[in-house]
Short mmCIF file of C-alpha atoms in Angstrom, two decimals:
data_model
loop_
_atom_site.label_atom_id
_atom_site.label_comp_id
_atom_site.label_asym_id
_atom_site.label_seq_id
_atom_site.Cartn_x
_atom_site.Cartn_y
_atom_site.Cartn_z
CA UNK A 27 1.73 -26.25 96.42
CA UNK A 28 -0.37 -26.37 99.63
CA UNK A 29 1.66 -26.78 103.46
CA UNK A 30 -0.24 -28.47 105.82
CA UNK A 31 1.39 -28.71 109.12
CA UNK A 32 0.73 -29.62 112.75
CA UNK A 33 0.97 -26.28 114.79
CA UNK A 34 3.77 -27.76 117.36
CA UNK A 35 7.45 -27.02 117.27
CA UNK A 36 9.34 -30.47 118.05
CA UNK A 37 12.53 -28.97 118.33
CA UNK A 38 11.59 -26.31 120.84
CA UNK A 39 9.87 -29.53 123.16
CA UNK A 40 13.06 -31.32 122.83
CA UNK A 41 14.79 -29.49 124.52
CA UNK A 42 12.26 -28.70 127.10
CA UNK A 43 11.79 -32.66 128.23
CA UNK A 44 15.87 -32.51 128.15
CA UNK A 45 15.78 -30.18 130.14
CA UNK A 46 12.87 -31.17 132.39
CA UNK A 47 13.08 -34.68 132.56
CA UNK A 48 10.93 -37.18 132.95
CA UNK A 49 7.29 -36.15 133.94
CA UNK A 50 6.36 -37.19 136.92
CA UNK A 51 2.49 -36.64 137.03
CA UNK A 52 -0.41 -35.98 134.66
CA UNK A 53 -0.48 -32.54 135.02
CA UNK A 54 3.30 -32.00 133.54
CA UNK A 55 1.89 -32.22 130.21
CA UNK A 56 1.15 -28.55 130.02
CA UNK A 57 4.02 -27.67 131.06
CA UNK A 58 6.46 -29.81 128.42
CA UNK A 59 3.62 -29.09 125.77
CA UNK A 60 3.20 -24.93 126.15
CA UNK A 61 1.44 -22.14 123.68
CA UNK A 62 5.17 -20.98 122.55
CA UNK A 63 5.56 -24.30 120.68
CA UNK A 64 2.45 -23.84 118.77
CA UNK A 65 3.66 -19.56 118.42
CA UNK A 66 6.55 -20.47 117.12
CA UNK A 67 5.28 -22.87 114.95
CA UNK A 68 2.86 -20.61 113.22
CA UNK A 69 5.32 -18.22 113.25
CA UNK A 70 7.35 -20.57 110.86
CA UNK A 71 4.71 -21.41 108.86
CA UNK A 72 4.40 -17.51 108.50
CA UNK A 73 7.56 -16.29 107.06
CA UNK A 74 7.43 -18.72 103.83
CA UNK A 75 4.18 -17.53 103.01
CA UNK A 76 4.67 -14.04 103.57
CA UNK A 77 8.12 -14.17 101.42
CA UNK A 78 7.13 -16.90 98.42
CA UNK A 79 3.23 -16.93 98.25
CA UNK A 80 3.20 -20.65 99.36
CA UNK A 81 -0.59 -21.73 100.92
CA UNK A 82 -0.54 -22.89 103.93
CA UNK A 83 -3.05 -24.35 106.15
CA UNK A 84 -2.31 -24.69 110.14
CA UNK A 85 -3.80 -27.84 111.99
CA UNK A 86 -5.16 -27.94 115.51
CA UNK A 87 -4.54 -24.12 116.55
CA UNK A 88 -4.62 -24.19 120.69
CA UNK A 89 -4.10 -20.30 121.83
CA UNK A 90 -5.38 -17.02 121.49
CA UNK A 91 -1.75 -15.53 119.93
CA UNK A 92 -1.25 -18.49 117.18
CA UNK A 93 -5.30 -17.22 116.29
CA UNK A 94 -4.21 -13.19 116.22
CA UNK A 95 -1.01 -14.11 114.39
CA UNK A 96 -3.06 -16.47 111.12
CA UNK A 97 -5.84 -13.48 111.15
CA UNK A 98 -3.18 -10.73 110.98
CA UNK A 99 -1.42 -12.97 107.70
CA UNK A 100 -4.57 -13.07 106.56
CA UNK A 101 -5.70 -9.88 107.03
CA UNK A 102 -2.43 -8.89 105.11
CA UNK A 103 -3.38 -10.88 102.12
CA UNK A 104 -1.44 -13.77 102.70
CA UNK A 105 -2.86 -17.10 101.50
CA UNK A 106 -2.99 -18.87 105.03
CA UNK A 107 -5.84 -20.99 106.64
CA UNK A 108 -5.81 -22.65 109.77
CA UNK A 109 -8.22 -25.34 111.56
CA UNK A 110 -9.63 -25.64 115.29
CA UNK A 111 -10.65 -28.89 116.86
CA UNK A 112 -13.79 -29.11 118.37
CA UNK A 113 -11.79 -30.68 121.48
CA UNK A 114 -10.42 -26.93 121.51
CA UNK A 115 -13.90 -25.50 121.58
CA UNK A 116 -15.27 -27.48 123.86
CA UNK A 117 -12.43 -28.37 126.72
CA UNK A 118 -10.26 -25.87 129.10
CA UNK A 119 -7.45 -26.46 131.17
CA UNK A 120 -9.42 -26.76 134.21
CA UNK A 121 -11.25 -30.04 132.61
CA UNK A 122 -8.19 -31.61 131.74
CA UNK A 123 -7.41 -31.62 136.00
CA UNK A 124 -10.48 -33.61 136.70
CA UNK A 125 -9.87 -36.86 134.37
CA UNK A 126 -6.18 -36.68 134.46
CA UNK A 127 -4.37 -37.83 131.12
CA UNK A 128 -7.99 -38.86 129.79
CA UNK A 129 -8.20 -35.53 127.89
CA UNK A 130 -4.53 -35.27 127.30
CA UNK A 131 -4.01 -33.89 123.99
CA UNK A 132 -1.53 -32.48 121.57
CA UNK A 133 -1.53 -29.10 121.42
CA UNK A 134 -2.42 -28.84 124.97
CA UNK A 135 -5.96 -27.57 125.59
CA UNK A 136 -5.58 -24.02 126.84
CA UNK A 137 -7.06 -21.86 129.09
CA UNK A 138 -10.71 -20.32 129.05
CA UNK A 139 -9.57 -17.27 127.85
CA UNK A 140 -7.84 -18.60 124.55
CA UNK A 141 -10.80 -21.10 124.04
CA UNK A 142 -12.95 -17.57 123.84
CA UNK A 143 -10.62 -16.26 121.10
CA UNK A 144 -10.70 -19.47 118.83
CA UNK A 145 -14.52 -19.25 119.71
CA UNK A 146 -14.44 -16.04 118.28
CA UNK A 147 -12.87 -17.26 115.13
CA UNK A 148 -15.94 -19.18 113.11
CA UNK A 149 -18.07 -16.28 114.63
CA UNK A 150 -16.28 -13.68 112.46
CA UNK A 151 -15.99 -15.70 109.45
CA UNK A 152 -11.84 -16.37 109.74
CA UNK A 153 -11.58 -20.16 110.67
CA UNK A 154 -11.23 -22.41 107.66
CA UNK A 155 -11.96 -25.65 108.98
CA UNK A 156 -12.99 -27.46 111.79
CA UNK A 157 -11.27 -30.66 113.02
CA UNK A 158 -11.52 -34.18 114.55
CA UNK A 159 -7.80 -34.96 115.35
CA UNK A 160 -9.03 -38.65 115.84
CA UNK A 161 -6.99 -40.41 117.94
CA UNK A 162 -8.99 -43.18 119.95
CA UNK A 163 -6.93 -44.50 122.75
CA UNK A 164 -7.94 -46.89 125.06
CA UNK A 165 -8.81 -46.15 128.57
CA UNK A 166 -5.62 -48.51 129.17
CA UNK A 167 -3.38 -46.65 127.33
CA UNK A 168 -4.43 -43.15 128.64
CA UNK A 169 -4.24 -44.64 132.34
CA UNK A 170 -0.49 -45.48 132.00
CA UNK A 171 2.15 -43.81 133.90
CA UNK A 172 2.52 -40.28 132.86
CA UNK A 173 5.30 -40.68 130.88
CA UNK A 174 4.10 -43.61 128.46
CA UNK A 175 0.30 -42.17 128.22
CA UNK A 176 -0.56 -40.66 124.72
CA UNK A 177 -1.80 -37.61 123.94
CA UNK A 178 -5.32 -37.48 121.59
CA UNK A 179 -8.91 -37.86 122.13
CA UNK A 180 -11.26 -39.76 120.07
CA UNK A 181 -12.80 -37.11 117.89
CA UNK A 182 -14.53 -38.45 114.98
CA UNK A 183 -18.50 -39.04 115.72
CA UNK A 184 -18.31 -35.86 118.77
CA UNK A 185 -17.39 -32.79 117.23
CA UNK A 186 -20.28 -31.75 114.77
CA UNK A 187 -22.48 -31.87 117.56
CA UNK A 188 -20.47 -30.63 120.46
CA UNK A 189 -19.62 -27.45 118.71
CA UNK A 190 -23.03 -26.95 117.72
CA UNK A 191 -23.88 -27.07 121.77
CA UNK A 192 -21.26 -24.43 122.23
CA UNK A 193 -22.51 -22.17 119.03
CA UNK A 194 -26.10 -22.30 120.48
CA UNK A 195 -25.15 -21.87 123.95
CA UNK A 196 -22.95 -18.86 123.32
CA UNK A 197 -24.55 -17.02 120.67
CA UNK A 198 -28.59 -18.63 121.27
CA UNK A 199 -29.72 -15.01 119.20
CA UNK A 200 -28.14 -16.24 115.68
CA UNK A 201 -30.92 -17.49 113.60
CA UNK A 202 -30.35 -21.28 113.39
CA UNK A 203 -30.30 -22.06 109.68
CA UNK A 204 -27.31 -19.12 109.61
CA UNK A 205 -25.60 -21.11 112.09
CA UNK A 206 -26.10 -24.04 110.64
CA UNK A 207 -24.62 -23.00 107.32
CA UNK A 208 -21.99 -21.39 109.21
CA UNK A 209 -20.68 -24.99 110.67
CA UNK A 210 -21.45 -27.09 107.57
CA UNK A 211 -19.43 -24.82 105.69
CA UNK A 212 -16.29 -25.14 108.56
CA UNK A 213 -16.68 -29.12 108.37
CA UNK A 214 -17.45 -29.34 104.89
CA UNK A 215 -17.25 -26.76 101.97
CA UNK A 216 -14.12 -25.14 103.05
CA UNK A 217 -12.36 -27.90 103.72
CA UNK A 218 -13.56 -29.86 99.61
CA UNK A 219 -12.40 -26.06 98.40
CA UNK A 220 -8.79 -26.20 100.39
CA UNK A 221 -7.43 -29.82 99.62
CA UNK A 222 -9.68 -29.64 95.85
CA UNK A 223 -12.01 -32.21 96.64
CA UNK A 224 -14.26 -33.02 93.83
CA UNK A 225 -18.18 -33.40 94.00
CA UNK A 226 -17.46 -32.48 98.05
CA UNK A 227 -18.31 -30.27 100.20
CA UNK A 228 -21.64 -28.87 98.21
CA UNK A 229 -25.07 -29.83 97.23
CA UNK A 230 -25.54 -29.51 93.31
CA UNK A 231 -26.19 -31.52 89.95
CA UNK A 232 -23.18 -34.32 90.28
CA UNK A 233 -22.21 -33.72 93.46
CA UNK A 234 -21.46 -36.56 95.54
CA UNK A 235 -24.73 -36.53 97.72
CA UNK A 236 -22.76 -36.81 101.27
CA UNK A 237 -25.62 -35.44 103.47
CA UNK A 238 -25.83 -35.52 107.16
CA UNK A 239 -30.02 -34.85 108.40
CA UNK A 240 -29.30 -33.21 110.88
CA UNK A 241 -32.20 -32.25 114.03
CA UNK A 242 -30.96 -29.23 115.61
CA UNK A 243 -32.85 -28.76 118.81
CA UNK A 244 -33.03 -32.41 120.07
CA UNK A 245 -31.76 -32.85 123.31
CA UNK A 246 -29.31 -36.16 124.01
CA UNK A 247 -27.65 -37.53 127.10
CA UNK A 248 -23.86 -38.65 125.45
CA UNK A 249 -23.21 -41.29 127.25
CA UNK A 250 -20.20 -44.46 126.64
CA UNK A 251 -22.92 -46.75 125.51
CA UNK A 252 -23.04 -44.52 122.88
CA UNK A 253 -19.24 -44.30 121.72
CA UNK A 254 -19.05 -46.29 117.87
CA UNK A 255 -15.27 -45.78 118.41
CA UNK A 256 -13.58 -49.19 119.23
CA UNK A 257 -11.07 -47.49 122.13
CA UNK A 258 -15.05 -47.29 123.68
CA UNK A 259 -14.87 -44.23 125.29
CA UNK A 260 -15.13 -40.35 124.58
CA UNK A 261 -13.92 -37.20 126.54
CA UNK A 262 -17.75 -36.35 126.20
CA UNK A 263 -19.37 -38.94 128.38
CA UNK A 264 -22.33 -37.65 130.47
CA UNK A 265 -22.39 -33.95 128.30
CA UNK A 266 -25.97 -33.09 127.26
CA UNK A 267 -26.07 -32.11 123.74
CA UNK A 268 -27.90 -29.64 121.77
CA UNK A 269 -28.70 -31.32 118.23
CA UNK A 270 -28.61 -34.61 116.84
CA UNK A 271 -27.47 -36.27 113.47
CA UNK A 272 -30.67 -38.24 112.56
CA UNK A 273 -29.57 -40.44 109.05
CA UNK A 274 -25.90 -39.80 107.20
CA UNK A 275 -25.44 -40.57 103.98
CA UNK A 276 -22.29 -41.55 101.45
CA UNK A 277 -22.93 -41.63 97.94
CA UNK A 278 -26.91 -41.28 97.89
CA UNK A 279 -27.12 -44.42 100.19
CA UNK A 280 -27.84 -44.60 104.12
CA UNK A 281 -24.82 -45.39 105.77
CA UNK A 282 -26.05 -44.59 109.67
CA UNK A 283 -29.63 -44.24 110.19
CA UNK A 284 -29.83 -43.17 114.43
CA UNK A 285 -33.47 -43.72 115.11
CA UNK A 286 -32.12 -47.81 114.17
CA UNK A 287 -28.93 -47.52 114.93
CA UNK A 288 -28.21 -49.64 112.23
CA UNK A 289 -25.16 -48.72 109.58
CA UNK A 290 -25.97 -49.19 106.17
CA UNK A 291 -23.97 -51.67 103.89
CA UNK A 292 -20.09 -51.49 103.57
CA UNK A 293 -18.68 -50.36 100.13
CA UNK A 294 -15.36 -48.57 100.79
CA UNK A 295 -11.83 -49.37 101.12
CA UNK A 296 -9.66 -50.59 103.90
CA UNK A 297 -6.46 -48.25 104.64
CA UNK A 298 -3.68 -49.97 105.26
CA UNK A 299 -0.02 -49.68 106.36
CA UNK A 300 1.04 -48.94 102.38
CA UNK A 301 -1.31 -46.07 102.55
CA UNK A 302 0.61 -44.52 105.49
CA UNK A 303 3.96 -44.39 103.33
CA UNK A 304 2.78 -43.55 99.77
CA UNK A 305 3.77 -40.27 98.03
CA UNK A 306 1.60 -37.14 99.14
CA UNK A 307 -1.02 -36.29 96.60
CA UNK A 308 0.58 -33.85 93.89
CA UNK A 309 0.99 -30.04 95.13
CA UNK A 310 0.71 -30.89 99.10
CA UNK A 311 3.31 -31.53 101.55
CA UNK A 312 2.90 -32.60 105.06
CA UNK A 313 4.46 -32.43 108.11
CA UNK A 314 3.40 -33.10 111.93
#
């Protein structure tokens, strides 16, 4: 059995908008959505592990304690993991005052300093996986009042790329095909090996032959035109990237070729609302 939960305690925030009330700007998010509901949620994730042996794996880690309490577990032997957006990596609290709810998000994005110790975390080997957290609002919905606007970014198409930026940026000494390995593994091996994904996350004999060509030194302007999302924008707009995902690949065949930007035929399956309720896959539970 495998635990994957969202690192925010709901009961600890309920009680903080009761007691609060309604928010009355953008920048009450912060305060309604603070690191001791993602502490305390790691910390509960914690104990069960540490007493029965369950796995766990911790979404969307936001602050430098939830990161020093999943390395000490692990560091102790217990069989925890835990993930990092790249909206984590890439954003601090002082962006999120510029665009207003536009890069509200859920676990708040933190402060400089914590977004140096998750940093840390994929540079020492202990992060597991890295995340998208998807959620691709409209610029009408994240422009409501601040009580009805929801928190996520659009995160699918960004974060390969924009951590990349930060990797090179920070640490420009690493040789690049170590780095390189280094994030394919966090997006891809690690996370095939966690949830047992077969023919992922590898490149071998009957594999599945998911590639990504990736250019690592090209330079790109991310601008909205470029947003494939259909909410049509990205927290990202006007960043200048390091890197560049040339031609992706599903199956052996092209699916997004860049230097075209044509998408290669449609094979796969629609999700619909009866995926949303069916059972969770055998030995995984999930809450958040």
């Amino acid at each position: 059995m495998q635990l994957v939960l969202h690192a925010e305690d709901d009961g600890l925030f309920a009680l903080l908008d009761a007691w609060w009330g309604e928010p009355v700007g953008y920048r009450d998010h912060e305060r309604r959505r603070p690191r001791t509901g993602g502490v305390v949620a790691v910390a509960k994730v914690v104990e069960p592990v540490r007493r029965y042996g369950t796995r766990a794996h911790v979404l969307h880690l936001s602050s430098a304690e939830e990161a020093d309490l999943v390395c000490a577990a692990r560091a102790a032997g217990y069989p925890v993991t835990f993930e990092v957006t790249g909206h984590h990596l890439s954003f601090t609290d002082e962006d999120t005052l510029r665009p207003g709810a536009r890069t509200r998000l859920s676990p708040s994005i933190r402060s400089q300093a914590d977004q140096g110790r998750l940093r840390r975390a994929p540079a020492h080997g202990r992060l597991a996986t890295l995340g998208s957290d998807h959620a691709p609002h409209t610029v009408a919905e994240k422009t409501r009042s601040a009580a009805a606007s929801p928190p996520g970014l659009p995160g699918v198409q960004e974060p390969a790329v924009a951590v990349w930026t930060g990797m090179r940026r920070r640490w420009p000494e690493e040789d690049p095909d170590v780095a390189v390995s280094r994030l394919a593994r966090h997006l891809s091996q690690t996370p095939a090996e966690l949830f047992r994904l077969p023919g992922k996350g590898r490149i071998a004999p009957g594999a599945g032959a998911d590639l990504v060509f990736f250019a690592p030194d090209a330079p790109r302007m991310f601008s909205a035109h470029d947003v494939e999302s259909t909410c049509g924008r990205s927290a990202y707009e006007g960043w200048t990237f390091t890197g560049r995902v040339e031609r992706t690949l599903r199956a052996g065949r092209t699916v997004r070729d860049a230097s075209s930007g044509a998408f290669g035929a449609y094979d796969g399956r629609l999700l619909t609302a009866a995926d949303s309720t069916r059972p969770a896959a055998r030995g995984a539970a999930r809450e958040g």
